[in-house]
Amino acid sequence: MENNLATKVAVVSGASKGIGLAISQALAAAGAHVVAGARHNSPELQALEAAGSATFVAADLSTTEGPRALVAAAAQRGGVDILVNNAGAVTPRFEGLLSVSDEDWMEALTLNFLSAVRITREAVPHMLVRGGGAIVMIGSVNATLPEWNIVDYSASKAALANFAKSLSKEFGHKGIRVNTISPGPVATDLWLAEDGIAAQFSAASGATPDQVVDSVVAGSATGRFTTPAEVADLTVFLAGEQAANITGADIRIDGGYVPTL
């Protein structure tokens, strides 16, 4: 059985770069039409649009209006078959809990968690009309491996995983499958750009960014970061018929970074 997603409409949030872009490209390659939401477009998404494989929607997904506009664009193409909630961000908190303000907490919870709640709430009615669908939440190993210096991010990803499990129980009998992918460190600009996480940890610790990366991968069994394409391939699998009886699952892709069950 192949993952042929022709005729499917897929909504992807945070789609212009990194994991979201890789997922958009993989879904398009599998035949789906991707409704791609992000604040800004990118050359790679524009290439998908030019090929007729994607529709870009400029949307701030931390607002109530952004998710509504994203799903409305999918509805104009006939509905929603696949939803990938990928939008998110992390800010290291090197001074710990006492430095994290209410505004910081709300920013993390709004983008990493509430954006998924809002998009899902808009998308589910369209999935029900079409007889079912697949929802994939892009979470993090930090949902179950929380770190003190990303306390708000860890908590928001734990909430996302909990939300996905609840949804799987409510809508499984109606044909909607809901699963979470929990990546460890992924080789994207979020980690590796000049102002990325590695550079921020470098500034705080005195190690070079390369040394920070080396110390992170040393904690994994494979000794490397996951690639965006690997996360994307797993997403396509969970969205397709090959995963027809998988729901309520949290699938970790981290090269053995988490050493416990």
Tab-separated table of C-alpha atoms in Angstrom:
chain	number	residue	atom	x	y	z
A	1	MET	CA	0.000	0.000	0.000
A	2	GLU	CA	1.457	3.341	-1.051
A	3	ASN	CA	0.839	6.716	0.528
A	4	ASN	CA	-0.909	8.240	-2.454
A	5	LEU	CA	-2.512	11.441	-1.209
A	6	ALA	CA	-3.888	12.602	-4.545
A	7	THR	CA	-7.184	14.512	-4.146
A	8	LYS	CA	-6.348	15.231	-0.489
A	9	VAL	CA	-6.228	18.752	0.919
A	10	ALA	CA	-3.621	19.205	3.640
A	11	VAL	CA	-3.348	22.178	5.984
A	12	VAL	CA	0.126	22.841	7.401
A	13	SER	CA	0.884	25.564	9.938
A	14	GLY	CA	4.327	27.124	10.274
A	15	ALA	CA	4.934	25.960	6.711
A	16	SER	CA	7.459	28.381	5.269
A	17	LYS	CA	10.698	26.943	6.672
A	18	GLY	CA	12.275	24.161	8.689
A	19	ILE	CA	10.152	21.146	9.581
A	20	GLY	CA	6.948	22.758	8.275
A	21	LEU	CA	8.466	23.391	4.854
A	22	ALA	CA	9.819	19.845	4.629
A	23	ILE	CA	6.376	18.498	5.529
A	24	SER	CA	4.710	20.714	2.933
A	25	GLN	CA	7.117	19.504	0.256
A	26	ALA	CA	6.650	15.848	1.214
A	27	LEU	CA	2.853	16.069	1.261
A	28	ALA	CA	2.895	17.784	-2.131
A	29	ALA	CA	5.195	15.078	-3.502
A	30	ALA	CA	2.685	12.476	-2.278
A	31	GLY	CA	-0.042	14.197	-4.302
A	32	ALA	CA	-1.810	16.376	-1.744
A	33	HIS	CA	-2.629	20.024	-2.272
A	34	VAL	CA	-1.048	21.899	0.629
A	35	VAL	CA	-2.649	24.949	2.195
A	36	ALA	CA	0.421	26.426	3.822
A	37	GLY	CA	0.111	28.942	6.639
A	38	ALA	CA	2.874	31.201	7.950
A	39	ARG	CA	3.563	34.852	8.606
A	40	HIS	CA	5.809	35.102	5.543
A	41	ASN	CA	6.163	33.192	2.299
A	42	SER	CA	9.446	31.623	1.191
A	43	PRO	CA	11.039	30.818	-2.180
A	44	GLU	CA	10.518	27.108	-1.562
A	45	LEU	CA	6.805	27.546	-0.892
A	46	GLN	CA	6.528	29.825	-3.899
A	47	ALA	CA	7.967	26.991	-6.004
A	48	LEU	CA	5.229	24.669	-4.732
A	49	GLU	CA	2.635	27.320	-5.572
A	50	ALA	CA	4.038	27.730	-9.069
A	51	ALA	CA	3.735	23.980	-9.570
A	52	GLY	CA	0.089	24.093	-8.478
A	53	SER	CA	0.791	21.989	-5.390
A	54	ALA	CA	0.247	24.597	-2.690
A	55	THR	CA	-1.697	27.669	-1.666
A	56	PHE	CA	0.086	30.086	0.659
A	57	VAL	CA	-1.929	31.880	3.333
A	58	ALA	CA	-0.264	34.783	5.140
A	59	ALA	CA	-1.474	34.312	8.698
A	60	ASP	CA	-0.332	35.085	12.219
A	61	LEU	CA	-1.200	31.794	13.875
A	62	SER	CA	-0.829	33.238	17.361
A	63	THR	CA	-4.056	35.191	16.775
A	64	THR	CA	-7.647	33.997	16.626
A	65	GLU	CA	-8.012	35.255	13.061
A	66	GLY	CA	-4.980	33.453	11.580
A	67	PRO	CA	-6.197	29.883	12.137
A	68	ARG	CA	-9.646	30.809	10.835
A	69	ALA	CA	-8.198	32.263	7.635
A	70	LEU	CA	-5.963	29.240	7.093
A	71	VAL	CA	-8.793	26.722	7.309
A	72	ALA	CA	-11.108	28.952	5.281
A	73	ALA	CA	-8.606	28.821	2.426
A	74	ALA	CA	-8.651	25.025	2.605
A	75	ALA	CA	-12.446	25.031	2.608
A	76	GLN	CA	-12.376	26.973	-0.652
A	77	ARG	CA	-10.484	24.035	-2.168
A	78	GLY	CA	-13.140	21.592	-0.960
A	79	GLY	CA	-12.332	20.904	2.680
A	80	VAL	CA	-9.673	19.459	4.962
A	81	ASP	CA	-8.387	15.874	4.838
A	82	ILE	CA	-5.053	16.312	6.631
A	83	LEU	CA	-4.031	18.797	9.296
A	84	VAL	CA	-0.451	19.222	10.479
A	85	ASN	CA	-0.133	21.503	13.495
A	86	ASN	CA	3.514	22.497	13.290
A	87	ALA	CA	3.651	26.174	14.268
A	88	GLY	CA	5.848	26.775	17.290
A	89	ALA	CA	8.880	28.491	18.746
A	90	VAL	CA	11.252	28.157	21.681
A	91	THR	CA	13.178	30.768	23.660
A	92	PRO	CA	15.905	29.586	26.047
A	93	ARG	CA	15.432	30.911	29.608
A	94	PHE	CA	18.953	30.882	31.022
A	95	GLU	CA	17.925	32.750	34.156
A	96	GLY	CA	15.307	30.149	35.023
A	97	LEU	CA	11.695	30.300	36.115
A	98	LEU	CA	11.881	33.643	37.910
A	99	SER	CA	12.808	35.365	34.652
A	100	VAL	CA	9.751	34.065	32.782
A	101	SER	CA	6.982	36.647	32.863
A	102	ASP	CA	3.259	36.141	32.354
A	103	GLU	CA	3.714	37.595	28.885
A	104	ASP	CA	6.433	35.024	28.133
A	105	TRP	CA	4.173	32.208	29.305
A	106	MET	CA	1.245	33.439	27.237
A	107	GLU	CA	3.406	33.816	24.142
A	108	ALA	CA	4.693	30.236	24.436
A	109	LEU	CA	1.292	28.742	25.211
A	110	THR	CA	-0.467	30.726	22.496
A	111	LEU	CA	1.846	29.751	19.640
A	112	ASN	CA	2.857	26.235	20.694
A	113	PHE	CA	-0.516	25.085	22.032
A	114	LEU	CA	-3.488	27.398	21.462
A	115	SER	CA	-2.709	27.817	17.764
A	116	ALA	CA	-3.170	24.043	17.378
A	117	VAL	CA	-6.383	24.136	19.421
A	118	ARG	CA	-7.795	26.909	17.264
A	119	ILE	CA	-6.791	25.422	13.901
A	120	THR	CA	-8.099	22.004	14.918
A	121	ARG	CA	-11.397	23.479	16.093
A	122	GLU	CA	-11.809	25.124	12.691
A	123	ALA	CA	-10.720	22.065	10.705
A	124	VAL	CA	-12.610	19.228	12.408
A	125	PRO	CA	-16.068	20.173	11.065
A	126	HIS	CA	-14.695	20.007	7.522
A	127	MET	CA	-13.116	16.614	8.219
A	128	LEU	CA	-16.409	15.300	9.567
A	129	VAL	CA	-18.201	16.377	6.394
A	130	ARG	CA	-15.619	14.460	4.345
A	131	GLY	CA	-16.000	11.351	6.489
A	132	GLY	CA	-12.750	11.563	8.404
A	133	GLY	CA	-9.177	12.706	8.201
A	134	ALA	CA	-5.777	12.702	9.845
A	135	ILE	CA	-4.331	15.201	12.297
A	136	VAL	CA	-0.625	15.227	13.133
A	137	MET	CA	0.743	17.367	15.945
A	138	ILE	CA	4.431	18.233	15.754
A	139	GLY	CA	5.424	18.099	19.397
A	140	SER	CA	8.793	17.648	21.070
A	141	VAL	CA	10.714	15.233	23.247
A	142	ASN	CA	10.565	18.038	25.801
A	143	ALA	CA	6.910	17.172	26.434
A	144	THR	CA	8.194	14.198	28.432
A	145	LEU	CA	11.802	15.310	28.914
A	146	PRO	CA	11.276	18.823	30.300
A	147	GLU	CA	14.256	21.135	30.758
A	148	TRP	CA	14.523	23.939	33.305
A	149	ASN	CA	15.854	26.449	30.769
A	150	ILE	CA	12.916	26.005	28.369
A	151	VAL	CA	10.266	25.619	31.044
A	152	ASP	CA	7.456	27.354	29.131
A	153	TYR	CA	8.204	25.509	25.897
A	154	SER	CA	8.304	22.134	27.646
A	155	ALA	CA	4.973	22.773	29.364
A	156	SER	CA	3.304	23.940	26.154
A	157	LYS	CA	4.426	20.827	24.268
A	158	ALA	CA	3.174	18.610	27.098
A	159	ALA	CA	-0.209	20.308	26.759
A	160	LEU	CA	-0.163	19.659	23.010
A	161	ALA	CA	0.487	15.935	23.501
A	162	ASN	CA	-2.321	15.724	26.062
A	163	PHE	CA	-4.685	17.551	23.714
A	164	ALA	CA	-3.897	15.156	20.867
A	165	LYS	CA	-4.665	12.131	23.018
A	166	SER	CA	-8.010	13.613	24.053
A	167	LEU	CA	-8.922	14.326	20.437
A	168	SER	CA	-8.064	10.784	19.384
A	169	LYS	CA	-10.600	9.453	21.891
A	170	GLU	CA	-13.340	11.871	20.888
A	171	PHE	CA	-13.108	11.565	17.137
A	172	GLY	CA	-11.636	8.130	16.450
A	173	HIS	CA	-15.039	6.539	15.910
A	174	LYS	CA	-15.843	9.311	13.430
A	175	GLY	CA	-12.881	8.500	11.206
A	176	ILE	CA	-10.458	11.178	12.385
A	177	ARG	CA	-7.076	9.903	13.522
A	178	VAL	CA	-4.889	12.085	15.746
A	179	ASN	CA	-1.210	11.408	16.417
A	180	THR	CA	1.804	13.293	17.740
A	181	ILE	CA	5.365	13.292	16.437
A	182	SER	CA	7.948	14.196	19.072
A	183	PRO	CA	11.269	15.124	17.472
A	184	GLY	CA	14.510	15.555	19.343
A	185	PRO	CA	16.943	18.166	18.009
A	186	VAL	CA	16.377	18.709	14.281
A	187	ALA	CA	18.868	20.184	11.819
A	188	THR	CA	17.005	23.419	11.027
A	189	ASP	CA	17.726	27.119	11.389
A	190	LEU	CA	15.925	27.008	14.731
A	191	TRP	CA	18.990	25.196	16.037
A	192	LEU	CA	21.776	26.012	13.599
A	193	ALA	CA	21.280	29.592	12.354
A	194	GLU	CA	23.585	32.361	13.515
A	195	ASP	CA	20.979	33.359	16.119
A	196	GLY	CA	19.682	29.821	16.682
A	197	ILE	CA	19.534	27.757	19.840
A	198	ALA	CA	23.110	26.505	19.517
A	199	ALA	CA	24.371	30.086	19.229
A	200	GLN	CA	22.290	31.173	22.225
A	201	PHE	CA	23.606	28.316	24.353
A	202	SER	CA	27.089	29.191	23.126
A	203	ALA	CA	26.748	32.781	24.327
A	204	ALA	CA	25.505	31.598	27.714
A	205	SER	CA	28.092	28.864	28.266
A	206	GLY	CA	31.254	30.076	26.553
A	207	ALA	CA	31.410	27.015	24.300
A	208	THR	CA	31.359	27.463	20.543
A	209	PRO	CA	28.129	26.705	18.659
A	210	ASP	CA	29.793	23.633	17.139
A	211	GLN	CA	30.746	22.432	20.608
A	212	VAL	CA	27.153	22.911	21.753
A	213	VAL	CA	25.904	20.824	18.828
A	214	ASP	CA	28.524	18.151	19.510
A	215	SER	CA	27.477	17.947	23.149
A	216	VAL	CA	23.828	17.546	22.162
A	217	VAL	CA	24.376	14.798	19.590
A	218	ALA	CA	26.722	13.011	21.995
A	219	GLY	CA	23.649	12.291	24.078
A	220	SER	CA	21.908	10.392	21.267
A	221	ALA	CA	22.458	6.826	20.135
A	222	THR	CA	22.917	7.770	16.467
A	223	GLY	CA	25.218	10.710	17.163
A	224	ARG	CA	23.412	13.176	14.897
A	225	PHE	CA	20.430	15.478	14.609
A	226	THR	CA	17.237	14.304	12.939
A	227	THR	CA	16.702	15.847	9.505
A	228	PRO	CA	13.548	17.782	8.570
A	229	ALA	CA	12.957	15.284	5.753
A	230	GLU	CA	12.857	12.417	8.258
A	231	VAL	CA	10.152	14.170	10.264
A	232	ALA	CA	8.310	14.902	7.019
A	233	ASP	CA	8.411	11.272	5.885
A	234	LEU	CA	6.936	10.167	9.219
A	235	THR	CA	4.210	12.798	8.874
A	236	VAL	CA	3.252	11.564	5.404
A	237	PHE	CA	3.088	8.011	6.745
A	238	LEU	CA	0.766	9.019	9.599
A	239	ALA	CA	-1.410	11.021	7.209
A	240	GLY	CA	-1.866	8.124	4.786
A	241	GLU	CA	-3.707	4.829	4.592
A	242	GLN	CA	-0.684	2.840	5.721
A	243	ALA	CA	-1.375	4.237	9.195
A	244	ALA	CA	-5.130	3.645	9.045
A	245	ASN	CA	-5.312	2.041	12.501
A	246	ILE	CA	-2.794	4.283	14.265
A	247	THR	CA	-4.349	6.944	16.461
A	248	GLY	CA	-3.607	8.386	19.868
A	249	ALA	CA	0.076	7.559	19.394
A	250	ASP	CA	3.102	9.685	20.249
A	251	ILE	CA	5.968	8.687	17.978
A	252	ARG	CA	9.413	9.850	19.031
A	253	ILE	CA	12.032	10.559	16.348
A	254	ASP	CA	15.189	11.535	18.187
A	255	GLY	CA	18.003	9.132	17.354
A	256	GLY	CA	17.761	7.664	20.833
A	257	TYR	CA	18.190	11.037	22.534
A	258	VAL	CA	15.668	10.083	25.234
A	259	PRO	CA	17.212	7.102	27.058
A	260	THR	CA	14.114	6.046	29.015
A	261	LEU	CA	10.878	4.273	28.102
